[in-house]
Coordinates of C-alpha atoms and ligand atoms in Angstrom, one line a residue:
X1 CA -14.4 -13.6 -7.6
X2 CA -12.4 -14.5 -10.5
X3 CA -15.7 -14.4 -12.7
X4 CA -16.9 -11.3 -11.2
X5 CA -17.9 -8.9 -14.4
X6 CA -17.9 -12.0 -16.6
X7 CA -21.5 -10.9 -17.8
X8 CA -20.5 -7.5 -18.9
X9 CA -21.0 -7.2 -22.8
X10 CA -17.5 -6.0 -24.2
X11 CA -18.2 -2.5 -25.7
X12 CA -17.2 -1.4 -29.0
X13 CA -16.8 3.0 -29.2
X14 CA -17.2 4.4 -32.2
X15 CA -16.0 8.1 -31.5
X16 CA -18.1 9.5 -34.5
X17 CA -21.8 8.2 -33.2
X18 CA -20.9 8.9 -29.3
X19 CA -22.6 12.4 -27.8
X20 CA -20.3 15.0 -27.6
X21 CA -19.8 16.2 -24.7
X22 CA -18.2 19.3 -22.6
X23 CA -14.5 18.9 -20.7
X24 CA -12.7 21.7 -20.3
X25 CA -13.7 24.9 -18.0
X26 CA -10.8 26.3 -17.0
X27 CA -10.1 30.3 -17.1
X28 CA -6.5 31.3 -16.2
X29 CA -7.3 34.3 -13.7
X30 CA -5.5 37.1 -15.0
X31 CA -3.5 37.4 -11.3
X32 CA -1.8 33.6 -12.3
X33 CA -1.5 34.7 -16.2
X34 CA 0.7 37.9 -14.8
X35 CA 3.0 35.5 -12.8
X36 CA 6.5 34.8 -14.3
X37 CA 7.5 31.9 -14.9
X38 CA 10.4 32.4 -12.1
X39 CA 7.6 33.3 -9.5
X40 CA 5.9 30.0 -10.7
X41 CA 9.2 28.1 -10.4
X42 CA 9.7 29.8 -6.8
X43 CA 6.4 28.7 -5.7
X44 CA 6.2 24.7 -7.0
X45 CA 9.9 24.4 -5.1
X46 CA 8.4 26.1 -1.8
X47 CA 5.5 23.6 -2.3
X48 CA 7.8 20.7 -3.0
X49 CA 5.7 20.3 -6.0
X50 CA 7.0 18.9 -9.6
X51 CA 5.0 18.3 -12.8
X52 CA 5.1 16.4 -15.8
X53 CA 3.9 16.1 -18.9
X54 CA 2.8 18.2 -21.9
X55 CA 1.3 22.0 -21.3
X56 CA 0.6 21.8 -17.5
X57 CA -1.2 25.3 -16.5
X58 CA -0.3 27.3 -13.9
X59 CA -1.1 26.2 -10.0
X60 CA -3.3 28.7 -8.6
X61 CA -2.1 30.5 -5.3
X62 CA -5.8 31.4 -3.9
X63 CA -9.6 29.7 -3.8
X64 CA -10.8 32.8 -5.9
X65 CA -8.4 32.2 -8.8
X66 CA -9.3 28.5 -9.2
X67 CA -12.3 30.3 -10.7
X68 CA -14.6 28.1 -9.3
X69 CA -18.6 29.6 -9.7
X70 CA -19.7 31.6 -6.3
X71 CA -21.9 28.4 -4.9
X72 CA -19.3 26.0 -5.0
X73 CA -16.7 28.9 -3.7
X74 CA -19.3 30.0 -0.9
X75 CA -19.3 26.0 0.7
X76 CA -15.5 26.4 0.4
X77 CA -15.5 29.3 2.4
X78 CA -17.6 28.1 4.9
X79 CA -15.0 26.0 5.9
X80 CA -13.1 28.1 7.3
X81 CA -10.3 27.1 4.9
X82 CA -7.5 30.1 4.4
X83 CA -6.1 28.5 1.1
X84 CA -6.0 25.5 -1.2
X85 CA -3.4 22.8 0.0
X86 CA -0.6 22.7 -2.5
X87 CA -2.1 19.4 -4.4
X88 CA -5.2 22.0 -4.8
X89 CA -3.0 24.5 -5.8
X90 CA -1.7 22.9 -9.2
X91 CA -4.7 19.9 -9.3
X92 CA -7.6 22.3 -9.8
X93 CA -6.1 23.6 -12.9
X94 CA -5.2 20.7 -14.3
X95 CA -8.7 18.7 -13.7
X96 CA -10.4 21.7 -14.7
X97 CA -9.5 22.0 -17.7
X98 CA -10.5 18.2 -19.2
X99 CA -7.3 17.0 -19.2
X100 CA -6.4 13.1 -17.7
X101 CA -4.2 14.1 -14.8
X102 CA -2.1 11.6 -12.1
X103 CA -2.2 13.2 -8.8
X104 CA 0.3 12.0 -6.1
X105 CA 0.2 13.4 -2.3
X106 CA 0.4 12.3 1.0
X107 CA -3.0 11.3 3.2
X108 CA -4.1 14.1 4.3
X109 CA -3.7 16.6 1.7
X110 CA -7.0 17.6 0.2
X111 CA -6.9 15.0 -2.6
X112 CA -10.9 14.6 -2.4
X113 CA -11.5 18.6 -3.0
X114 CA -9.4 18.5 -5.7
X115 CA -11.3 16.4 -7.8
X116 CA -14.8 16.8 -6.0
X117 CA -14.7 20.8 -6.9
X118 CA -14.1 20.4 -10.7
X119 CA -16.8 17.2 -10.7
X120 CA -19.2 19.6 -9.7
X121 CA -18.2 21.9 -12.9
X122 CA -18.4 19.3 -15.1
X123 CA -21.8 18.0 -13.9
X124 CA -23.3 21.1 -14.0
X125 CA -22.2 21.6 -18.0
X126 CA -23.6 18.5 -18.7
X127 CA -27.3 17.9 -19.7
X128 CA -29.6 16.7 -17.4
X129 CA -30.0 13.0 -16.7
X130 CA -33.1 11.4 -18.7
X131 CA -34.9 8.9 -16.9
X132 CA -32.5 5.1 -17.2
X133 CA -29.3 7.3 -17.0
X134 CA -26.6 6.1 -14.9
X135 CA -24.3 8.9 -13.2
X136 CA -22.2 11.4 -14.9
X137 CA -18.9 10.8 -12.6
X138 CA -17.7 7.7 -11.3
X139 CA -15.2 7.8 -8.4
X140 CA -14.0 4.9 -7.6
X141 CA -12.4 3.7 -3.5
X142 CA -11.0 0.7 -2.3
X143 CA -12.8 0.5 0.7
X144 CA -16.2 1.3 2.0
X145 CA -15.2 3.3 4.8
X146 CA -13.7 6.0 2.1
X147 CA -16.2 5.8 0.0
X148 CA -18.4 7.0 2.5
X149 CA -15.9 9.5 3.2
X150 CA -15.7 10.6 -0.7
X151 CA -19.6 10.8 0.0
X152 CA -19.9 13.2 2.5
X153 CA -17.9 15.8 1.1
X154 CA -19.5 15.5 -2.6
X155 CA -22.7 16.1 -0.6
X156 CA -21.5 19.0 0.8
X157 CA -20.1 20.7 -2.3
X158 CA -22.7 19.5 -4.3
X159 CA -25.7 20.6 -2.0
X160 CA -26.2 24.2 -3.7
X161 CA -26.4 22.6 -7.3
X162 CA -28.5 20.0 -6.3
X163 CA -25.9 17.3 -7.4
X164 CA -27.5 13.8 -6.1
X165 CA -25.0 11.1 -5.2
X166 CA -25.4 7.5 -3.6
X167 CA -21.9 5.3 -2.5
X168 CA -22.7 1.8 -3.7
X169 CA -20.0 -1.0 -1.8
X170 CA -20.5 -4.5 -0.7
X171 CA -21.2 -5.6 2.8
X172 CA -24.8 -4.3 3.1
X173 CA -28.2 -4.5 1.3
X174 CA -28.5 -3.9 -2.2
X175 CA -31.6 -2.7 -2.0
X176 CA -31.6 1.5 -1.3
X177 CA -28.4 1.4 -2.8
X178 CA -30.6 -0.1 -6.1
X179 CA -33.3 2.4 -5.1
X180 CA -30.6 5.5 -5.6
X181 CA -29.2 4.0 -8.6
X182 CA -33.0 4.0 -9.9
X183 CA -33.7 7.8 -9.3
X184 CA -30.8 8.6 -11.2
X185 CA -27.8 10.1 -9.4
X186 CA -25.0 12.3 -11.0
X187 CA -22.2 11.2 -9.0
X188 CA -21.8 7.7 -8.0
X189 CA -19.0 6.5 -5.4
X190 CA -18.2 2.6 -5.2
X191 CA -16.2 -0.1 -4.5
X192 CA -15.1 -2.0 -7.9
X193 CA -16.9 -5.6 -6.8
X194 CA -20.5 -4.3 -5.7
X195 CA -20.4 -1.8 -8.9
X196 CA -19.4 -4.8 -11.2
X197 CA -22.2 -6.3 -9.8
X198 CA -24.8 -3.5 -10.2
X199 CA -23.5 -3.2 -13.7
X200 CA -24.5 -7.0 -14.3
X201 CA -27.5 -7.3 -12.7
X202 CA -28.3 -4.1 -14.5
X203 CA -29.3 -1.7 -12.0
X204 CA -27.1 1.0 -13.3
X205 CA -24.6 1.6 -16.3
X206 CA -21.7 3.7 -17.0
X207 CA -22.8 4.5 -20.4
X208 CA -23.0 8.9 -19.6
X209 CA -19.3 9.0 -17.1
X210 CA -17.5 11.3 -18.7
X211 CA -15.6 12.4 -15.4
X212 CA -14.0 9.5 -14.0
X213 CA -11.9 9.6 -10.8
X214 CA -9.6 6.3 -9.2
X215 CA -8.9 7.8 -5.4
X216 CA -6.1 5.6 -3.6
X217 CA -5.5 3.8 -7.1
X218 CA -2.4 2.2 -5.1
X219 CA -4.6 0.7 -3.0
X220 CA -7.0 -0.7 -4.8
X221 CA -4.0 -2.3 -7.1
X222 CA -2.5 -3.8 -3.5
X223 CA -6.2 -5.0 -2.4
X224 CA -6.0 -7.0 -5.7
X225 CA -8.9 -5.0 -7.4
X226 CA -7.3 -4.6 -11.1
X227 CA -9.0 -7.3 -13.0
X228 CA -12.5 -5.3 -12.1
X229 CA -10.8 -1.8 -12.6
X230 CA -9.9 -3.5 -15.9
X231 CA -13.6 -4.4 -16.7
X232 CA -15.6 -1.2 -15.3
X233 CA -12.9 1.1 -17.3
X234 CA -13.8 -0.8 -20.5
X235 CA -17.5 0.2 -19.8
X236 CA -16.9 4.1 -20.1
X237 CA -16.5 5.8 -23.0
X238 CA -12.6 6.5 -23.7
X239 CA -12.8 9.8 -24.6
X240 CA -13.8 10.8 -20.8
X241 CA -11.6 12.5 -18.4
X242 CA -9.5 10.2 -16.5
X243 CA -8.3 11.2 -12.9
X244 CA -6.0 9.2 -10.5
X245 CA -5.5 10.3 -7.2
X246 CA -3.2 8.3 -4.6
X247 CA -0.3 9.0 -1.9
X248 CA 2.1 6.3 -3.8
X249 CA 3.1 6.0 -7.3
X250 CA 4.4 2.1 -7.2
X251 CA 4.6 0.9 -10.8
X252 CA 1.4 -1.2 -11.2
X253 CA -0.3 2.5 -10.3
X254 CA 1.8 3.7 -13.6
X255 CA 0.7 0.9 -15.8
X256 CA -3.0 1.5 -15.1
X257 CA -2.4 5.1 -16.0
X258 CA -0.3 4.6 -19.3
X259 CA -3.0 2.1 -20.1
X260 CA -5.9 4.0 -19.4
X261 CA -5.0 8.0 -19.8
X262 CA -4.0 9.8 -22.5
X263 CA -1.5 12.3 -22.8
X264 CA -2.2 12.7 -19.0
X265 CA -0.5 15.7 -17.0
X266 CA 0.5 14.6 -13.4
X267 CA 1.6 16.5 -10.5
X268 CA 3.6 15.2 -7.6
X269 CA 4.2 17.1 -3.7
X270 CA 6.8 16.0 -2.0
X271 CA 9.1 13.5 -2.7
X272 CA 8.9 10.9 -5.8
X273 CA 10.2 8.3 -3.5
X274 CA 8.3 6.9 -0.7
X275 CA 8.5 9.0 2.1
X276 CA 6.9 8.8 5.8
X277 CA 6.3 12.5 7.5
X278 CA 9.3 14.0 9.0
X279 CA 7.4 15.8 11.6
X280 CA 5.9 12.5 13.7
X281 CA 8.2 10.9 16.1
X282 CA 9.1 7.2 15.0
X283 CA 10.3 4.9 17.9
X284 CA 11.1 1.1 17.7
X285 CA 11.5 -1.4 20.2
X286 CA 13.0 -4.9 19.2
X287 CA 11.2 -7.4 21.1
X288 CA 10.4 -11.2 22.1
X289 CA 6.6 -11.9 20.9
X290 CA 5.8 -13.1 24.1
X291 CA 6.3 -9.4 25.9
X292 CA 4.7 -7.2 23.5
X293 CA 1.2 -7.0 25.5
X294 CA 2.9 -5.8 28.4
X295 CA 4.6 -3.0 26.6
X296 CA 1.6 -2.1 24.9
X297 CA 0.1 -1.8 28.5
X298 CA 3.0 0.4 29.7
X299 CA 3.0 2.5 26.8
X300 CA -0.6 3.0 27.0
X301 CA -0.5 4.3 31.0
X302 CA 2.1 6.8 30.1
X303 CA 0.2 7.6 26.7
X304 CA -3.8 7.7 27.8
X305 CA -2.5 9.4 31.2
X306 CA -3.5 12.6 28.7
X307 CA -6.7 13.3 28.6
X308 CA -6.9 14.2 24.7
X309 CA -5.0 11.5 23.6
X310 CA -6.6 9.4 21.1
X311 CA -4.3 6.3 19.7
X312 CA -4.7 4.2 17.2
X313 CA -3.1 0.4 17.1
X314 CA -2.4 -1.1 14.0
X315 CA -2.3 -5.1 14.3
X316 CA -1.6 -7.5 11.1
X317 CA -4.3 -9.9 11.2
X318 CA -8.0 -9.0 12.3
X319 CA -7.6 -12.3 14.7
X320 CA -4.7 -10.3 16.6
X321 CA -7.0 -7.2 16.2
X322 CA -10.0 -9.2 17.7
X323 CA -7.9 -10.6 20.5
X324 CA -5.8 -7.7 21.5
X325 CA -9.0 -6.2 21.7
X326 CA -10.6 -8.3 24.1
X327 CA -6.8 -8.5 26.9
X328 CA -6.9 -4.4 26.6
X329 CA -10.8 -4.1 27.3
X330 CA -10.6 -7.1 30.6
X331 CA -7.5 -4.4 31.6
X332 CA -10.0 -1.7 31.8
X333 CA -9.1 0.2 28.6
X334 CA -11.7 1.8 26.2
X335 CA -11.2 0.1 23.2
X336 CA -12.8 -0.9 19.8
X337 CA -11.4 -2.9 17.2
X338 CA -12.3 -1.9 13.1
X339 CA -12.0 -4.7 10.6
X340 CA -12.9 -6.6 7.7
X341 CA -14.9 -9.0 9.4
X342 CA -17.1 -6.7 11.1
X343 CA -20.5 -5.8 9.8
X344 CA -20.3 -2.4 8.2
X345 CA -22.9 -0.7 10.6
X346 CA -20.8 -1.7 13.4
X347 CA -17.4 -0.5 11.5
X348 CA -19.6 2.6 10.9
X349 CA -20.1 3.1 14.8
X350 CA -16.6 1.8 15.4
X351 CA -15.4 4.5 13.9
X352 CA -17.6 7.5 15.0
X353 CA -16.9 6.2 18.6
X354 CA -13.3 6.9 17.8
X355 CA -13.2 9.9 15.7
X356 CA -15.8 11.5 18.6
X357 CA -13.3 10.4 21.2
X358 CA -15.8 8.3 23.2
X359 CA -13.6 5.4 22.4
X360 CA -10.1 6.7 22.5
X361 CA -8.4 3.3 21.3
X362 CA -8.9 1.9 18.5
X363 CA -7.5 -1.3 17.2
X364 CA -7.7 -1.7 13.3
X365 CA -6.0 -3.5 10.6
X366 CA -4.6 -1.9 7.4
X367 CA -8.4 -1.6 6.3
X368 CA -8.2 2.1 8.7
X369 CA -5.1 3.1 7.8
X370 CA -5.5 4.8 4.3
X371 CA -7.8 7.3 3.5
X372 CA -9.9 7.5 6.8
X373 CA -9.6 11.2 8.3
X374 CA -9.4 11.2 11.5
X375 CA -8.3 14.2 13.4
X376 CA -6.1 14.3 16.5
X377 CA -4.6 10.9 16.6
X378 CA -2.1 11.8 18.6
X379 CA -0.5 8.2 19.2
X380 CA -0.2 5.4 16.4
X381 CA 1.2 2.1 18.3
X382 CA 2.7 -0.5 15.5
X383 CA 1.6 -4.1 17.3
X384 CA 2.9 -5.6 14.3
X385 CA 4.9 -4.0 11.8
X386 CA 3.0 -3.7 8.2
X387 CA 3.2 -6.2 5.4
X388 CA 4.9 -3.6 3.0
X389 CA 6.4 -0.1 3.5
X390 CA 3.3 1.4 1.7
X391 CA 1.3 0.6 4.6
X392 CA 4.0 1.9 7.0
X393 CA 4.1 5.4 5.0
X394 CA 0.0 5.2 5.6
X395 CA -0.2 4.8 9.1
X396 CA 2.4 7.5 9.7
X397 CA -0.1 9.7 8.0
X398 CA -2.9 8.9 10.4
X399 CA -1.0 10.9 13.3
X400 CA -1.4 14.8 13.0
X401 CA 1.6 16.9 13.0
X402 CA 3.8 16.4 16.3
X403 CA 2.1 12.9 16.5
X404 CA 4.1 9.9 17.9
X405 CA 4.5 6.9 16.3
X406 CA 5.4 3.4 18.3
X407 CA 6.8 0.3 16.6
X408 CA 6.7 -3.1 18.5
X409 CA 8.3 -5.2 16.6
X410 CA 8.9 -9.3 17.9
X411 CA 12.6 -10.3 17.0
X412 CA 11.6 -12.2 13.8
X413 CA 11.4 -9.3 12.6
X414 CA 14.0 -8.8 9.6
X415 CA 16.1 -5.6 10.9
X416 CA 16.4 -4.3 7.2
X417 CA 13.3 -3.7 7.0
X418 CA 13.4 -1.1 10.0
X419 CA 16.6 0.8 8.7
X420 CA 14.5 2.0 5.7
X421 CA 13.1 5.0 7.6
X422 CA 16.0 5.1 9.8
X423 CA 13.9 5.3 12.8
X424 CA 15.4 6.6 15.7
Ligands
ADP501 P1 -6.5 13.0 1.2 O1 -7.6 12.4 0.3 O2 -5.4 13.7 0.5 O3 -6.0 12.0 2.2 P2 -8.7 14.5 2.3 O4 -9.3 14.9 1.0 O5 -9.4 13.3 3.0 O6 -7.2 14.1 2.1 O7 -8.6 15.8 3.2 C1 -8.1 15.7 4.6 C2 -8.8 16.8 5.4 O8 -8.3 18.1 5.0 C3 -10.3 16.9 5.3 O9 -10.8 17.0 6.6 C4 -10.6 18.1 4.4 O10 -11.8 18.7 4.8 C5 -9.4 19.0 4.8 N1 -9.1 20.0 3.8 C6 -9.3 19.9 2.4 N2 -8.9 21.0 1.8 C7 -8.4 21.9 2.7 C8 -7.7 23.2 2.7 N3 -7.6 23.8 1.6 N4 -7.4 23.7 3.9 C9 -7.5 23.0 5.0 N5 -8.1 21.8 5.1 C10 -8.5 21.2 4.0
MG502 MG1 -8.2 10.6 0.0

């Protein structure tokens, strides 16, 4: 691993000989130029939003002032959405118009549309790709199940300009992940290790990104992918556009941007500190190790005795995941476990069996917790507490509003730890 991205040539950029190249879009609306700065100031603090840096433009109250073109707008529309989500509301601006920005919001916020809207823009101001081009914007993921994610919804936006994309991760085939990369794609989503590898074997290059976006940079830091965020970042030009999207802003997420942004703006909803959602129910029950399975069984009849519940239970290794597993499905339960050691077609059907509601458990390791949308968990069960209060905050946001959220935690268990959130 350490060696991975050993064979890519170090590049020297000489600003003067590089093709320039088109960043910034935006058009204040005349509706957010007439706002006072008071109204501004009023709405941020209703948001719980804050920004930093130098010239940050106005958020944008409505889809139609984000100014996006009518074919991008119409797909928005079509979702039935009634307005952006307040990290839409100030991040459009900001992407749009070319500057590096740091966005910071919980799971669940619209992060992906807030970068995925203005890629679209800058793709289509770009020239077209010549034949040995590699894509235009880069978006980086830690994992492949968010990649795939990040996929679906550039497809979807992208559709009406034609915008081709392929996800490129480890775990699978090269080979029509190579085909894609051939054809020439405008968007390209990956996982640092596979791309570093594309890069060497020479199946792509990043030498046209000008639109380059880290989503969960946090993770990716915690799942030890710097070193090759290091190397692929040294393969785009430095004058692109530099986005970072995440729900935590831990320090080794603030050295990556000082290092690789300039003069970036950044715009932060809800609070600086780590914070879990208020609005899910936290319980915790001190335990021996020993009795934890029969809890989880008790919990369970009270909680699958509803028909729509769908619960979710977060173990710390994937052998605990695999066995847990295995005692909940010879008890009758219908249950699926998602983790690292699983092929990724099977994680792929894992997870639609889940998110369909044809498996309503699903036991998973930290791998599920960040990123993945799935809607109506109602229950998250804690089997083990997390490794880090990161991962805590993360599978809190996998329950929807009013969810519940169950620790079982074995007496070992430093009791610190669990007065950080003060559960109740
Ligand atoms: P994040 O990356 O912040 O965790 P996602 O981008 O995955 O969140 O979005 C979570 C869900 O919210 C997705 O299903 C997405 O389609 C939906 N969504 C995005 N924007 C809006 C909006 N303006 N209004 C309502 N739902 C939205
Ligand atoms: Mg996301």
């Amino acid at each position: 691993m350490s060696n991975l991205g050993a064979g890519l040539k170090t590049q020297s950029w000489d600003p003067s000989t590089l093709p320039k190249f088109e960043k910034s879009f935006y058009k204040e609306d005349p509706a957010v130029t007439a706002r006072t700065a008071a109204e501004i100031e009023a709405f941020r603090a209703e948001k719980q939003m804050r920004v930093q840096g130098r010239d940050v433009p106005k958020p944008v109250i409505t889809f139609d002032e984000a100014g996006f073109p009518s074919y991008v707008m119409n797909e928005v529309k079509a979702q039935g959405f009634s307005a952006p989500t307040a990290i839409q509301s100030q991040g459009w601006p900001m992407a749009l118009s070319g500057r590096d920005v740091v966005g910071i919001a919980e799971t669940g916020s619209g992060k992906t549309l807030t970068y995925c809207l203005p890629a679209i823009v800058h793709i289509n101001a770009q020239p077209l790709l010549a034949p040995g081009d590699g894509p235009i914007v880069l978006v980086l993921a830690p994992t492949r199940e968010l990649a795939v994610q990040i996929q679906q919804e550039v497809a979807k936006f992208g559709k009406s300009s034609r915008i081709r994309n392929t996800c490129v991760y480890g775990g699978v085939p090269k080979g029509p992940q190579v085909r894609d990369l051939a054809r020439g794609v405008e968007v390209l989503i990956a996982t640092p290790g596979r791309l570093i590898d594309m890069l060497e074997s020479g199946k792509t290059n990043l030498r046209r990104v000008t639109y380059l976006v880290l989503d969960e940079a946090d993770r990716m830091l915690d799942m030890g992918f710097e070193p090759q965020i290091r190397k692929i970042l040294s393969q785009i030009r430095p004058d692109r556009q530099t986005c970072m999207w995440s729900a935590t802003w831990p320090k080794e997420v603030r050295q990556l941007a000082s290092d690789f942004q300039n003069d970036f703006i950044q715009v932060n909803i809800g609070s600086l500190e780590l914070s879990a959602n208020h609005n899910i129910q936290q319980i915790v029950e001190i335990m021996m190790d020993y009795d934890k399975r029969d809890r989880l069984i008790k919990h369970l009849e009270k909680v699958m005795d509803d028909k729509n519940s769908k619960c979710l239970i977060f173990t710390g290794t994937k052998r605990t995941a695999d066995e847990i597993t295995r005692f909940l499905r010879q008890d009758g339960w219908p249950c699926l476990a998602i983790h690292g050691d699983k092929q990724q077609n099977e994680r792929d059907w894992v997870l639609n069996e889940f998110k369909t509601g044809k498996s309503p458990i699903m036991v998973a390791t930290d791998v599920a917790s960040r990123g993945i949308d799935v809607r109506n968990i109602t229950h998250v069960i804690n089997f083990d507490y997390p490794n880090n209060s990161e991962d805590y905050v993360h599978r809190i946001g996998r329950t929807g509003r009013g969810g519940e959220l169950l620790l079982l935690s074995s007496l070992q268990m430093m009791p610190s730890r669990l007065r950080i959130f003060s559960l109740s």
